[in-house]
XYZ file of C-alpha atoms in Angstrom:
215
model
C 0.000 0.000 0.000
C 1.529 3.667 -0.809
C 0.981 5.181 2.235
C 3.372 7.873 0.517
C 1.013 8.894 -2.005
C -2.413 8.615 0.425
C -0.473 11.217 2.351
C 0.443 13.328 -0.546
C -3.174 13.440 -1.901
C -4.756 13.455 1.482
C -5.456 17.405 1.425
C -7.233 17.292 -2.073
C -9.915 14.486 -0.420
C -10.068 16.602 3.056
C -11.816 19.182 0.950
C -13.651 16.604 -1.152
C -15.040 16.003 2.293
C -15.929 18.981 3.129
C -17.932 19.393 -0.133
C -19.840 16.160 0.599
C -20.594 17.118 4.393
C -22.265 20.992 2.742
C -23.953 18.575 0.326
C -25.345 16.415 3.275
C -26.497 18.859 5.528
C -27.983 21.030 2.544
C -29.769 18.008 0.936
C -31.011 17.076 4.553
C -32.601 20.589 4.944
C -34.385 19.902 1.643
C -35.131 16.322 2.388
C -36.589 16.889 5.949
C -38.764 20.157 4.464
C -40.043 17.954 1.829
C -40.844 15.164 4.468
C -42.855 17.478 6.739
C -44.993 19.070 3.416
C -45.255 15.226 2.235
C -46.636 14.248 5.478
C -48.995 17.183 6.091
C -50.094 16.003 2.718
C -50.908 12.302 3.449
C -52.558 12.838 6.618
C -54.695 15.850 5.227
C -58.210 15.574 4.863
C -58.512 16.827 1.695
C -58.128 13.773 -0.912
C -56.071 15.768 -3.140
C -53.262 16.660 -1.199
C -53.600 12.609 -0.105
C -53.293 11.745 -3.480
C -50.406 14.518 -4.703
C -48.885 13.030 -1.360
C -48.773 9.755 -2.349
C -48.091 10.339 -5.974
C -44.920 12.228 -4.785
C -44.078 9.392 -2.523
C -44.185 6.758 -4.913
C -42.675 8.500 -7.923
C -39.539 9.345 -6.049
C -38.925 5.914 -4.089
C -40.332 3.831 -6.811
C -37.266 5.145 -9.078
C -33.391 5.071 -8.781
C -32.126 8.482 -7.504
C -29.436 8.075 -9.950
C -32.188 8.378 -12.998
C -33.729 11.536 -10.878
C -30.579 13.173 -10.773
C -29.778 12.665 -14.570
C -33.513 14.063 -15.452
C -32.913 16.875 -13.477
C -29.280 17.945 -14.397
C -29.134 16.433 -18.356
C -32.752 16.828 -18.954
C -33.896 20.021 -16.842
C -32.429 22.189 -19.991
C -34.941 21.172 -22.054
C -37.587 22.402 -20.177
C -35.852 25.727 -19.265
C -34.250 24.282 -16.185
C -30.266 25.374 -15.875
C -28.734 24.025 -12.890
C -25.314 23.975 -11.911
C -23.924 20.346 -10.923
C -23.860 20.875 -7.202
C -27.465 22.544 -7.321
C -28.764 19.383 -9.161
C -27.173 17.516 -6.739
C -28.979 18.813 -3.661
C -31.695 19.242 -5.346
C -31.982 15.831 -6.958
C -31.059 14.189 -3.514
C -32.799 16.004 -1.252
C -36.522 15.971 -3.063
C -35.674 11.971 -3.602
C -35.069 12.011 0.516
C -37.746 13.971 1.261
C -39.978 10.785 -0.283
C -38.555 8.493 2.482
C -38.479 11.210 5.200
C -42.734 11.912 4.111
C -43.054 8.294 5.525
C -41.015 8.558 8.431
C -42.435 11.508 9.925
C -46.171 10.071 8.715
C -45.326 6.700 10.527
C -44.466 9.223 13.889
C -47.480 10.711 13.683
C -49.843 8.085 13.341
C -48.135 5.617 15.925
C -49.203 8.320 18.688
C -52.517 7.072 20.346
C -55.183 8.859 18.629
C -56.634 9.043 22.569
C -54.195 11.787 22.669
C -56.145 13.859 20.140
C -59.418 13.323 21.704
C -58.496 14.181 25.062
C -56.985 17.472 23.894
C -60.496 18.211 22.303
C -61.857 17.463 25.112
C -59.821 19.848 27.069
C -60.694 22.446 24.742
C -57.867 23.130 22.147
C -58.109 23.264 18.145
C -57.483 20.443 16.181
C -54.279 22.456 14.898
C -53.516 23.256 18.906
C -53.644 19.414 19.691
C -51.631 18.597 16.807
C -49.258 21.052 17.838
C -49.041 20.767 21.473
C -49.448 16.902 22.216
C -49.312 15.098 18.713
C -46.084 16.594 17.490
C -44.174 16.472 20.550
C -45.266 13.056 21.488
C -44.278 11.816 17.948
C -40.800 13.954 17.697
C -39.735 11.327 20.128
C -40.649 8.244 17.509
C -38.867 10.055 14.787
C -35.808 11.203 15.494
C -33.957 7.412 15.174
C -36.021 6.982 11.684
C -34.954 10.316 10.494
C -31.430 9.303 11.351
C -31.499 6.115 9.583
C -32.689 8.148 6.404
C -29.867 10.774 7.231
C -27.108 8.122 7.199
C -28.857 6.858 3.493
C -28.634 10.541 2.707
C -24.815 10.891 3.553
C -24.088 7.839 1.335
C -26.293 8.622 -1.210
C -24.680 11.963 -2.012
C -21.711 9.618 -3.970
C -24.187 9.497 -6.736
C -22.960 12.992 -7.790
C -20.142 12.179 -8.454
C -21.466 10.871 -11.763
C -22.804 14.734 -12.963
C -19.441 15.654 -11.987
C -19.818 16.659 -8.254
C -16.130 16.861 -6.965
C -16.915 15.422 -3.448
C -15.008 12.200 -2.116
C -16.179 9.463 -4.811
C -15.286 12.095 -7.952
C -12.064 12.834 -6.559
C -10.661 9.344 -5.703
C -12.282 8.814 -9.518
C -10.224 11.404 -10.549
C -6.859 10.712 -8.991
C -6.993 7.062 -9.903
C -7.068 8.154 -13.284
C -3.765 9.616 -12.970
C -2.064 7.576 -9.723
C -3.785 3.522 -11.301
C -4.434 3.598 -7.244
C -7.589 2.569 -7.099
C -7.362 0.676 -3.489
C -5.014 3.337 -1.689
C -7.976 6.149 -3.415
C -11.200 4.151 -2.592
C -9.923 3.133 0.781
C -9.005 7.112 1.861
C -12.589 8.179 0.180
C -14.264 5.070 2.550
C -12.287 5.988 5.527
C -13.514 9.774 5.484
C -17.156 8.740 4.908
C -17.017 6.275 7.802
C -15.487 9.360 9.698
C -18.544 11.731 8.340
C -21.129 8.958 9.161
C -19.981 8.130 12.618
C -20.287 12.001 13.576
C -23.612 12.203 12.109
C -24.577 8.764 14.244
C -23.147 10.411 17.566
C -25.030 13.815 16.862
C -28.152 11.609 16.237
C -27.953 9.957 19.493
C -27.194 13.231 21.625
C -30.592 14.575 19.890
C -32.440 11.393 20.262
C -31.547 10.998 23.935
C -32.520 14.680 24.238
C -35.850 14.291 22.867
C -36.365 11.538 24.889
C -36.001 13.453 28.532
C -38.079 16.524 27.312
């Protein structure tokens, strides 16, 4: 192994990382405001927000990211669509999240006792208060390890962008094995900073989850 050259190139992937951690956290925000509009949307009680709710649900987890991404970034021109790489990228991955995150954050919601939401009636508040003040809280609680597990998907997910030309830590050990023939020493550095990015993000979800759990 050329521990050597891992060393040499080491600063180059260090900021690779750094591009995939913005593209994480920014694809996250998208994904989890996606979830929470998808949600509202399958538990409304107006059928056609159910059904736009589940349309948008199945569309985006019934088909590869990958294809989403190349729609959006190769095909969005045609339609008057000009998006920069790393744009597509969050956007691509964080609407395709935001599927899987709907579900999560429905699933919350509807494991809470619905004996919570009569009671609160009963004690006088709006349907919107008791959503608000006992539903939401009560099912933050249920979420938070879900929405962690679709978080860590999220993190590896974002190597797909590396194939609309993303420079984050898959592109650039791509790149340098094209000039190094490394592919092991490359690979290995890219997995070794994503396990570093994805244990961080699996601490931080356990600080909020534990948290959550004492409020």
């Amino acid at each position: 192994m050329d521990f050597e050259l891992m060393q040499k190139v080491f600063p180059f992937f260090l900021e690779a990382a750094w591009t995939t951690i913005l593209l994480s956290v920014l694809t996250a925000i998208l994904g989890l405001t996606c979830g929470t509009l998808g949600a509202a949307a399958r538990l409304s009680r107006f059928r056609t927000l159910r059904f736009l709710g589940a349309a948008y649900v199945s569309v985006f987890r019934g088909t590869p990211a990958l294809i989403q991404l190349f729609i959006l970034y190769f095909g969005g021109p045609q339609i008057g669509i000009q998006l920069d790489a790393f744009q597509a990228g969050v956007i691509g991955l964080g609407i395709n999240a935001g599927a899987y995150m709907t579900e999560t954050i429905r699933g919350a919601i509807i494991a809470v006792d619905s004996g919570q939401r009569e009671a609160a009636r009963t004690l006088g508040l709006s349907n919107w208060q008791a959503t608000y003040k006992v539903i939401l809280p009560q099912a933050a609680r249920l979420m938070v390890r879900p929405l962690g597990v679709n978080l860590n998907m999220l993190i590896k997910a974002t190597a797909l962008v590396a194939a609309i030309s993303v420079i984050e830590l898959t592109y650039t050990a791509q790149r340098y094995i094209g000039s190094t023939y490394k592919p092991f020493e490359m690979f290995l550095l890219a997995g070794i900073l994503y396990m570093i990015i994805l244990y961080a993000t699996g601490r931080a979800v356990a600080w909020v989850d534990r948290k959550v759990q004492i409020t």
